[in-house]
Amino acid sequence: MFDNFRKYLSDKGEFSISDFDYIESFASIKKLRKKQYLLQEGDVWKHLAFVSTGLLRSYYVDTKGYEHIMQFASENHWTGDRESLITGITSKFNIEAIEASEVILFKNVDFIKLRNEIPALNDFVSRITNKNVLALEERIYANITLSAEEKYLNFLKQHPHISNRIPQHMIASYIGISPETLSRIRSNTTKK
Amino acid sequence: MFDNFRKYLSDKGEFSISDFDYIESFASIKKLRKKQYLLQEGDVWKHLAFVSTGLLRSYYVDTKGYEHIMQFASENHWTGDRESLITGITSKFNIEAIEASEVILFKNVDFIKLRNEIPALNDFVSRITNKNVLALEERIYANITLSAEEKYLNFLKQHPHISNRIPQHMIASYIGISPETLSRIRSNTTKK
DNA sequence: AAAAACTATTGACATTTGTCAATAAATGGA
DNA sequence: TCCATTTATTGACAAATGTCAATAGTTTTT
């Protein structure tokens, strides 16, 4: 049940067996069917969520009713709503399972405690936060720099492991182009 | 010389007078003329930089020679190259003063030490990193969601204090549209 | 197995945005 | 003050992308 999680953590930091046991004593498991929500707009998010299997998406719904995907979270990635978590305000977006998924949840208060008690965990969180910032900056750079086609190719390069598990129109949403444009891009590039 | 910096820090955390003195003992001041560089592509960045007065920009130059602005940093903001700092690799972008500016520099090794010694400083850095992530996410949302005009209006809303200190074509670059398009947007919206 | 829901493709066309070029206006230095 | 540089505007046109609508294919559910 925690196999993936342990493997993931041992990859990322120096944890002892008792660290694992202790950390896991605060974890709870949530199984999600396809299309089931982990978080819905209007809820307050108070957890940290590690995806041990499956694939989720976070998306906003704009005033015209269109969805805009902010994040895909596959196995060994974290998801949640940082804004809601930090500020305590109600969430503006939804997190939904694209595939049946298993998620490990930590209450934020527990996790803060764990970070204070286990320096290796604290270091690890700092490190992935930093990596997260770099990834966000790269995404912004792609957004302001690339054409629709280049954005798509860049997406494939950045997310090779999950690109074939995501419906095309969701990739279009993530990179900020229309699904029709993406369809045409693909039929052009595969021709070549 | 450190007046702004002290005011800024006291706003953001619980620091004692001796904390200030101690922190500042590791600081160095760098004055930049307009158009002078704080960092150039190819350098390795090893500092943290707090802008006490003035305004800087960080930008990439793409393969076609076009500049793409990733960040504006005005007084009471931080700048630098996180990627280069963390990984030790050579920087891919430039940081240049748009206005004559004064910057407070900390060597990364010193700053890490300070964070370990002063919990309030460490907390404060975590907090602004979190806020930074939220800001980056908002920028991505704007990028994938808004039209050129909406991107511009959104920029004005997000950066009211600096928008009139930045040449238009740099705003265009930051939001990822051509300078001509931005000029037309402005002549349209001011007509209304 | 059939129906429903979701996903992808395609055409026709509209709209947005970019490109190139010329010019004007503003700014900064010598 | 004058010259050079930077910045902004505008027109004409091209290219990229979006929109709407129809259809087909695929997957999921009952």
mmCIF file of C-alpha atoms (C1' of nucleotides) in Angstrom, chain C, chain D:
data_model
loop_
_atom_site.group_PDB
_atom_site.id
_atom_site.type_symbol
_atom_site.label_atom_id
_atom_site.label_comp_id
_atom_site.label_asym_id
_atom_site.label_seq_id
_atom_site.Cartn_x
_atom_site.Cartn_y
_atom_site.Cartn_z
ATOM 1 C "C1'" DA C 1 -25.828 -5.682 -27.614
ATOM 2 C "C1'" DA C 2 -27.517 -1.203 -27.707
ATOM 3 C "C1'" DA C 3 -27.536 3.356 -26.099
ATOM 4 C "C1'" DA C 4 -25.244 7.106 -24.211
ATOM 5 C "C1'" DA C 5 -21.364 9.722 -23.415
ATOM 6 C "C1'" DC C 6 -17.059 11.056 -24.657
ATOM 7 C "C1'" DT C 7 -13.342 11.955 -27.955
ATOM 8 C "C1'" DA C 8 -11.321 13.169 -32.314
ATOM 9 C "C1'" DT C 9 -11.503 14.814 -37.032
ATOM 10 C "C1'" DT C 10 -12.643 17.873 -40.753
ATOM 11 C "C1'" DG C 11 -14.465 21.846 -43.483
ATOM 12 C "C1'" DA C 12 -15.752 26.573 -43.916
ATOM 13 C "C1'" DC C 13 -15.138 30.694 -42.251
ATOM 14 C "C1'" DA C 14 -14.170 34.540 -38.831
ATOM 15 C "C1'" DT C 15 -11.161 36.629 -35.799
ATOM 16 C "C1'" DT C 16 -7.015 37.457 -33.644
ATOM 17 C "C1'" DT C 17 -2.448 38.165 -33.726
ATOM 18 C "C1'" DG C 18 1.979 38.581 -36.004
ATOM 19 C "C1'" DT C 19 5.155 40.529 -39.514
ATOM 20 C "C1'" DC C 20 7.295 43.975 -42.152
ATOM 21 C "C1'" DA C 21 8.086 48.558 -43.176
ATOM 22 C "C1'" DA C 22 7.749 53.337 -42.637
ATOM 23 C "C1'" DT C 23 7.453 57.065 -39.629
ATOM 24 C "C1'" DA C 24 7.022 59.775 -35.560
ATOM 25 C "C1'" DA C 25 7.870 60.783 -30.955
ATOM 26 C "C1'" DA C 26 10.492 60.648 -26.853
ATOM 27 C "C1'" DT C 27 14.688 60.075 -24.343
ATOM 28 C "C1'" DG C 28 19.460 60.132 -23.190
ATOM 29 C "C1'" DG C 29 24.094 61.162 -23.933
ATOM 30 C "C1'" DA C 30 28.076 63.690 -25.906
ATOM 31 C "C1'" DT D 1 21.777 71.681 -28.167
ATOM 32 C "C1'" DC D 2 22.036 68.194 -31.413
ATOM 33 C "C1'" DC D 3 22.573 63.490 -32.677
ATOM 34 C "C1'" DA D 4 21.827 58.766 -31.794
ATOM 35 C "C1'" DT D 5 19.129 55.528 -29.718
ATOM 36 C "C1'" DT D 6 15.107 53.847 -27.963
ATOM 37 C "C1'" DT D 7 10.259 53.597 -27.935
ATOM 38 C "C1'" DA D 8 5.650 53.825 -29.860
ATOM 39 C "C1'" DT D 9 2.352 54.152 -33.625
ATOM 40 C "C1'" DT D 10 0.166 52.950 -37.916
ATOM 41 C "C1'" DG D 11 -0.952 50.640 -42.389
ATOM 42 C "C1'" DA D 12 -1.119 46.710 -45.317
ATOM 43 C "C1'" DC D 13 -1.023 42.247 -45.419
ATOM 44 C "C1'" DA D 14 -0.037 37.312 -44.010
ATOM 45 C "C1'" DA D 15 -0.300 33.668 -40.955
ATOM 46 C "C1'" DA D 16 -1.980 31.424 -36.991
ATOM 47 C "C1'" DT D 17 -5.586 30.172 -34.281
ATOM 48 C "C1'" DG D 18 -10.396 29.997 -32.881
ATOM 49 C "C1'" DT D 19 -15.359 29.035 -33.690
ATOM 50 C "C1'" DC D 20 -19.206 26.542 -35.237
ATOM 51 C "C1'" DA D 21 -21.196 22.626 -37.065
ATOM 52 C "C1'" DA D 22 -21.364 18.146 -38.825
ATOM 53 C "C1'" DT D 23 -19.728 13.573 -38.516
ATOM 54 C "C1'" DA D 24 -17.333 9.549 -37.199
ATOM 55 C "C1'" DG D 25 -15.002 6.804 -34.152
ATOM 56 C "C1'" DT D 26 -14.298 5.128 -29.458
ATOM 57 C "C1'" DT D 27 -15.308 3.942 -24.848
ATOM 58 C "C1'" DT D 28 -18.352 3.263 -21.090
ATOM 59 C "C1'" DT D 29 -22.556 2.097 -19.116
ATOM 60 C "C1'" DT D 30 -26.749 -0.170 -18.728
#
